Amino acid sequence: RKQIQMQYLFESFVAKFYKKHRNEHEYKVASQKRVEWYNLSTDEQSNQYLPIMRPDIVLNSQDRKIVLDTKYYQETLKENYGKKKISSDNLYQMYAYMKNLAANDSSYGNCEGILLYPTVDENFEGAMWELDGHKLYAKMINLNQDWDKIHIDLLDVINE
């Protein structure tokens, strides 16, 4: 229960930060934008079992479309065969968001994805993958630092 509350708190904090600090002419910020499944042929009975796709934050500017999803775990990186890894579920989820957004709206054809994790002690330089024409980033924000540094780091998260 506490982890769920912390997830919502982190998500809300990040969404409100970008709404406050990104000029409307630079980025429009939408929270919980619903993404429709593309080219889905099924019956209504089956549709009730589909998960709703709703990324935490979508940032739109003339030049860029960013799908940002916040995650909160006790341990951000999971150990697998002695190596730390990002959750595969998170990667699949972001891939589904980006591909379905692009398929439904051509302006999202080269949208980017960012998985953002809070940390207080882990050191992670970040990662970037190209998935079927979309850049997907995994980044961490250290919340165990002065507000000025958190502010700068959050702005850097969406800078190329």
PDB file of C-alpha atoms in Angstrom:
ATOM      1  CA  ARG A   1       0.000   0.000   0.000  1.00  0.00           C
ATOM      2  CA  LYS A   2       2.786   2.446   0.881  1.00  0.00           C
ATOM      3  CA  GLN A   3       4.544   1.735  -2.425  1.00  0.00           C
ATOM      4  CA  ILE A   4       1.347   2.553  -4.348  1.00  0.00           C
ATOM      5  CA  GLN A   5       0.979   5.836  -2.448  1.00  0.00           C
ATOM      6  CA  MET A   6       4.603   6.725  -3.149  1.00  0.00           C
ATOM      7  CA  GLN A   7       4.127   5.913  -6.856  1.00  0.00           C
ATOM      8  CA  TYR A   8       1.155   8.294  -7.100  1.00  0.00           C
ATOM      9  CA  LEU A   9       2.995  10.976  -5.141  1.00  0.00           C
ATOM     10  CA  PHE A  10       6.038  10.755  -7.425  1.00  0.00           C
ATOM     11  CA  GLU A  11       3.878  10.743 -10.567  1.00  0.00           C
ATOM     12  CA  SER A  12       1.897  13.771  -9.373  1.00  0.00           C
ATOM     13  CA  PHE A  13       5.049  15.640  -8.372  1.00  0.00           C
ATOM     14  CA  VAL A  14       6.680  15.114 -11.783  1.00  0.00           C
ATOM     15  CA  ALA A  15       3.519  16.028 -13.734  1.00  0.00           C
ATOM     16  CA  LYS A  16       3.013  19.225 -11.743  1.00  0.00           C
ATOM     17  CA  PHE A  17       6.692  20.116 -12.062  1.00  0.00           C
ATOM     18  CA  TYR A  18       6.554  19.979 -15.867  1.00  0.00           C
ATOM     19  CA  LYS A  19       3.231  21.820 -15.985  1.00  0.00           C
ATOM     20  CA  LYS A  20       4.724  24.607 -13.895  1.00  0.00           C
ATOM     21  CA  HIS A  21       8.177  24.820 -15.479  1.00  0.00           C
ATOM     22  CA  ARG A  22       7.559  24.180 -19.167  1.00  0.00           C
ATOM     23  CA  ASN A  23       6.343  27.209 -21.046  1.00  0.00           C
ATOM     24  CA  GLU A  24       3.095  26.491 -22.939  1.00  0.00           C
ATOM     25  CA  HIS A  25       4.786  27.573 -26.178  1.00  0.00           C
ATOM     26  CA  GLU A  26       7.543  25.045 -25.654  1.00  0.00           C
ATOM     27  CA  TYR A  27       5.623  22.033 -24.323  1.00  0.00           C
ATOM     28  CA  LYS A  28       2.033  21.235 -23.680  1.00  0.00           C
ATOM     29  CA  VAL A  29       1.782  18.821 -20.801  1.00  0.00           C
ATOM     30  CA  ALA A  30      -1.014  16.275 -20.587  1.00  0.00           C
ATOM     31  CA  SER A  31      -1.406  13.979 -17.601  1.00  0.00           C
ATOM     32  CA  GLN A  32      -2.986  10.558 -17.989  1.00  0.00           C
ATOM     33  CA  LYS A  33      -3.631  10.868 -21.752  1.00  0.00           C
ATOM     34  CA  ARG A  34      -5.529   7.793 -22.882  1.00  0.00           C
ATOM     35  CA  VAL A  35      -3.921   5.830 -25.702  1.00  0.00           C
ATOM     36  CA  GLU A  36      -6.257   3.795 -27.867  1.00  0.00           C
ATOM     37  CA  TRP A  37      -5.342   0.329 -29.073  1.00  0.00           C
ATOM     38  CA  TYR A  38      -4.619   0.553 -32.800  1.00  0.00           C
ATOM     39  CA  ASN A  39      -6.236  -1.653 -35.409  1.00  0.00           C
ATOM     40  CA  LEU A  40      -7.904  -3.817 -32.815  1.00  0.00           C
ATOM     41  CA  SER A  41     -10.465  -6.225 -34.190  1.00  0.00           C
ATOM     42  CA  THR A  42     -12.315  -7.989 -31.460  1.00  0.00           C
ATOM     43  CA  ASP A  43     -15.763  -8.122 -30.000  1.00  0.00           C
ATOM     44  CA  GLU A  44     -17.078  -5.911 -27.203  1.00  0.00           C
ATOM     45  CA  GLN A  45     -17.150  -8.881 -24.844  1.00  0.00           C
ATOM     46  CA  SER A  46     -13.394  -9.339 -25.261  1.00  0.00           C
ATOM     47  CA  ASN A  47     -12.649  -5.605 -25.112  1.00  0.00           C
ATOM     48  CA  GLN A  48     -13.673  -5.443 -21.476  1.00  0.00           C
ATOM     49  CA  TYR A  49     -10.564  -7.456 -20.602  1.00  0.00           C
ATOM     50  CA  LEU A  50      -8.089  -5.147 -22.341  1.00  0.00           C
ATOM     51  CA  PRO A  51      -5.989  -2.945 -20.088  1.00  0.00           C
ATOM     52  CA  ILE A  52      -6.386   0.797 -20.503  1.00  0.00           C
ATOM     53  CA  MET A  53      -3.222   2.425 -21.818  1.00  0.00           C
ATOM     54  CA  ARG A  54      -2.615   5.674 -20.002  1.00  0.00           C
ATOM     55  CA  PRO A  55       0.946   7.009 -19.737  1.00  0.00           C
ATOM     56  CA  ASP A  56       1.584   9.310 -16.791  1.00  0.00           C
ATOM     57  CA  ILE A  57       2.678  12.351 -18.810  1.00  0.00           C
ATOM     58  CA  VAL A  58       2.768  13.296 -22.493  1.00  0.00           C
ATOM     59  CA  LEU A  59       4.783  16.369 -23.475  1.00  0.00           C
ATOM     60  CA  ASN A  60       4.121  17.931 -26.878  1.00  0.00           C
ATOM     61  CA  SER A  61       6.059  20.640 -28.658  1.00  0.00           C
ATOM     62  CA  GLN A  62       6.360  21.503 -32.335  1.00  0.00           C
ATOM     63  CA  ASP A  63       9.562  19.487 -32.562  1.00  0.00           C
ATOM     64  CA  ARG A  64       9.133  16.665 -30.054  1.00  0.00           C
ATOM     65  CA  LYS A  65       6.590  14.311 -28.566  1.00  0.00           C
ATOM     66  CA  ILE A  66       7.644  12.657 -25.317  1.00  0.00           C
ATOM     67  CA  VAL A  67       5.800   9.901 -23.478  1.00  0.00           C
ATOM     68  CA  LEU A  68       7.034   9.926 -19.871  1.00  0.00           C
ATOM     69  CA  ASP A  69       6.127   7.262 -17.379  1.00  0.00           C
ATOM     70  CA  THR A  70       7.176   7.464 -13.751  1.00  0.00           C
ATOM     71  CA  LYS A  71       7.981   4.319 -11.820  1.00  0.00           C
ATOM     72  CA  TYR A  72       8.558   3.790  -8.134  1.00  0.00           C
ATOM     73  CA  TYR A  73      10.153   0.677  -6.660  1.00  0.00           C
ATOM     74  CA  GLN A  74      12.082  -0.051  -3.475  1.00  0.00           C
ATOM     75  CA  GLU A  75      14.834  -1.318  -5.780  1.00  0.00           C
ATOM     76  CA  THR A  76      14.825   0.393  -9.153  1.00  0.00           C
ATOM     77  CA  LEU A  77      17.153  -2.007 -10.882  1.00  0.00           C
ATOM     78  CA  LYS A  78      16.426  -5.698 -10.477  1.00  0.00           C
ATOM     79  CA  GLU A  79      19.252  -8.195 -10.241  1.00  0.00           C
ATOM     80  CA  ASN A  80      19.171 -10.878 -12.909  1.00  0.00           C
ATOM     81  CA  TYR A  81      22.044 -13.355 -13.212  1.00  0.00           C
ATOM     82  CA  GLY A  82      24.282 -11.022 -11.234  1.00  0.00           C
ATOM     83  CA  LYS A  83      23.561  -7.942 -13.373  1.00  0.00           C
ATOM     84  CA  LYS A  84      21.233  -5.030 -12.658  1.00  0.00           C
ATOM     85  CA  LYS A  85      18.392  -4.636 -15.171  1.00  0.00           C
ATOM     86  CA  ILE A  86      15.418  -2.386 -15.908  1.00  0.00           C
ATOM     87  CA  SER A  87      12.060  -4.160 -15.588  1.00  0.00           C
ATOM     88  CA  SER A  88      11.108  -5.762 -18.896  1.00  0.00           C
ATOM     89  CA  ASP A  89       7.446  -4.992 -18.116  1.00  0.00           C
ATOM     90  CA  ASN A  90       8.313  -1.263 -18.093  1.00  0.00           C
ATOM     91  CA  LEU A  91      10.018  -1.536 -21.484  1.00  0.00           C
ATOM     92  CA  TYR A  92       7.108  -3.455 -23.050  1.00  0.00           C
ATOM     93  CA  GLN A  93       4.627  -0.960 -21.621  1.00  0.00           C
ATOM     94  CA  MET A  94       6.487   2.030 -23.091  1.00  0.00           C
ATOM     95  CA  TYR A  95       6.838   0.272 -26.437  1.00  0.00           C
ATOM     96  CA  ALA A  96       3.064  -0.277 -26.511  1.00  0.00           C
ATOM     97  CA  TYR A  97       2.400   3.388 -25.679  1.00  0.00           C
ATOM     98  CA  MET A  98       4.768   4.696 -28.370  1.00  0.00           C
ATOM     99  CA  LYS A  99       3.657   2.299 -31.130  1.00  0.00           C
ATOM    100  CA  ASN A 100      -0.060   2.781 -30.507  1.00  0.00           C
ATOM    101  CA  LEU A 101       0.256   6.581 -30.268  1.00  0.00           C
ATOM    102  CA  ALA A 102       2.211   6.632 -33.546  1.00  0.00           C
ATOM    103  CA  ALA A 103      -0.240   4.309 -35.276  1.00  0.00           C
ATOM    104  CA  ASN A 104      -3.242   6.411 -34.226  1.00  0.00           C
ATOM    105  CA  ASP A 105      -1.668   9.838 -34.895  1.00  0.00           C
ATOM    106  CA  SER A 106       1.109  10.381 -37.451  1.00  0.00           C
ATOM    107  CA  SER A 107       2.463  13.375 -35.474  1.00  0.00           C
ATOM    108  CA  TYR A 108       3.682  10.780 -32.937  1.00  0.00           C
ATOM    109  CA  GLY A 109       5.542   8.838 -35.637  1.00  0.00           C
ATOM    110  CA  ASN A 110       8.914   9.391 -33.978  1.00  0.00           C
ATOM    111  CA  CYS A 111       7.787  10.039 -30.414  1.00  0.00           C
ATOM    112  CA  GLU A 112      10.234   9.318 -27.631  1.00  0.00           C
ATOM    113  CA  GLY A 113       9.715   7.504 -24.366  1.00  0.00           C
ATOM    114  CA  ILE A 114      11.222   8.161 -20.967  1.00  0.00           C
ATOM    115  CA  LEU A 115      11.020   5.852 -17.979  1.00  0.00           C
ATOM    116  CA  LEU A 116      11.778   7.961 -14.904  1.00  0.00           C
ATOM    117  CA  TYR A 117      12.701   6.375 -11.595  1.00  0.00           C
ATOM    118  CA  PRO A 118      13.332   8.146  -8.279  1.00  0.00           C
ATOM    119  CA  THR A 119      16.356   7.153  -6.261  1.00  0.00           C
ATOM    120  CA  VAL A 120      18.112   8.236  -3.093  1.00  0.00           C
ATOM    121  CA  ASP A 121      21.170   6.037  -3.254  1.00  0.00           C
ATOM    122  CA  GLU A 122      21.543   4.168  -6.548  1.00  0.00           C
ATOM    123  CA  ASN A 123      23.968   5.419  -9.146  1.00  0.00           C
ATOM    124  CA  PHE A 124      22.655   4.981 -12.688  1.00  0.00           C
ATOM    125  CA  GLU A 125      23.967   6.886 -15.675  1.00  0.00           C
ATOM    126  CA  GLY A 126      20.833   6.195 -17.688  1.00  0.00           C
ATOM    127  CA  ALA A 127      20.291   4.199 -20.841  1.00  0.00           C
ATOM    128  CA  MET A 128      18.899   4.749 -24.330  1.00  0.00           C
ATOM    129  CA  TRP A 129      17.607   2.246 -26.852  1.00  0.00           C
ATOM    130  CA  GLU A 130      16.175   2.631 -30.344  1.00  0.00           C
ATOM    131  CA  LEU A 131      13.050   0.525 -30.645  1.00  0.00           C
ATOM    132  CA  ASP A 132      11.488   0.378 -34.081  1.00  0.00           C
ATOM    133  CA  GLY A 133      12.227   4.064 -34.798  1.00  0.00           C
ATOM    134  CA  HIS A 134      11.511   5.338 -31.280  1.00  0.00           C
ATOM    135  CA  LYS A 135      14.104   6.411 -28.738  1.00  0.00           C
ATOM    136  CA  LEU A 136      13.430   5.031 -25.284  1.00  0.00           C
ATOM    137  CA  TYR A 137      15.345   6.350 -22.292  1.00  0.00           C
ATOM    138  CA  ALA A 138      15.610   5.039 -18.740  1.00  0.00           C
ATOM    139  CA  LYS A 139      16.639   7.768 -16.312  1.00  0.00           C
ATOM    140  CA  MET A 140      16.812   8.275 -12.565  1.00  0.00           C
ATOM    141  CA  ILE A 141      16.314  11.381 -10.501  1.00  0.00           C
ATOM    142  CA  ASN A 142      18.140  11.508  -7.177  1.00  0.00           C
ATOM    143  CA  LEU A 143      15.728  12.914  -4.601  1.00  0.00           C
ATOM    144  CA  ASN A 144      18.411  12.909  -1.902  1.00  0.00           C
ATOM    145  CA  GLN A 145      19.913  16.247  -2.954  1.00  0.00           C
ATOM    146  CA  ASP A 146      19.188  19.963  -2.705  1.00  0.00           C
ATOM    147  CA  TRP A 147      16.039  21.241  -4.412  1.00  0.00           C
ATOM    148  CA  ASP A 148      18.067  23.374  -6.857  1.00  0.00           C
ATOM    149  CA  LYS A 149      19.822  20.246  -8.133  1.00  0.00           C
ATOM    150  CA  ILE A 150      16.557  18.264  -8.341  1.00  0.00           C
ATOM    151  CA  HIS A 151      15.050  21.148 -10.335  1.00  0.00           C
ATOM    152  CA  ILE A 152      17.966  21.183 -12.814  1.00  0.00           C
ATOM    153  CA  ASP A 153      18.003  17.385 -13.095  1.00  0.00           C
ATOM    154  CA  LEU A 154      14.266  17.225 -13.842  1.00  0.00           C
ATOM    155  CA  LEU A 155      14.675  19.786 -16.616  1.00  0.00           C
ATOM    156  CA  ASP A 156      17.616  17.776 -17.959  1.00  0.00           C
ATOM    157  CA  VAL A 157      15.479  14.624 -18.071  1.00  0.00           C
ATOM    158  CA  ILE A 158      13.573  15.971 -21.093  1.00  0.00           C
ATOM    159  CA  ASN A 159      16.483  17.784 -22.726  1.00  0.00           C
ATOM    160  CA  GLU A 160      18.141  15.937 -25.572  1.00  0.00           C
TER     161      GLU A 160
END
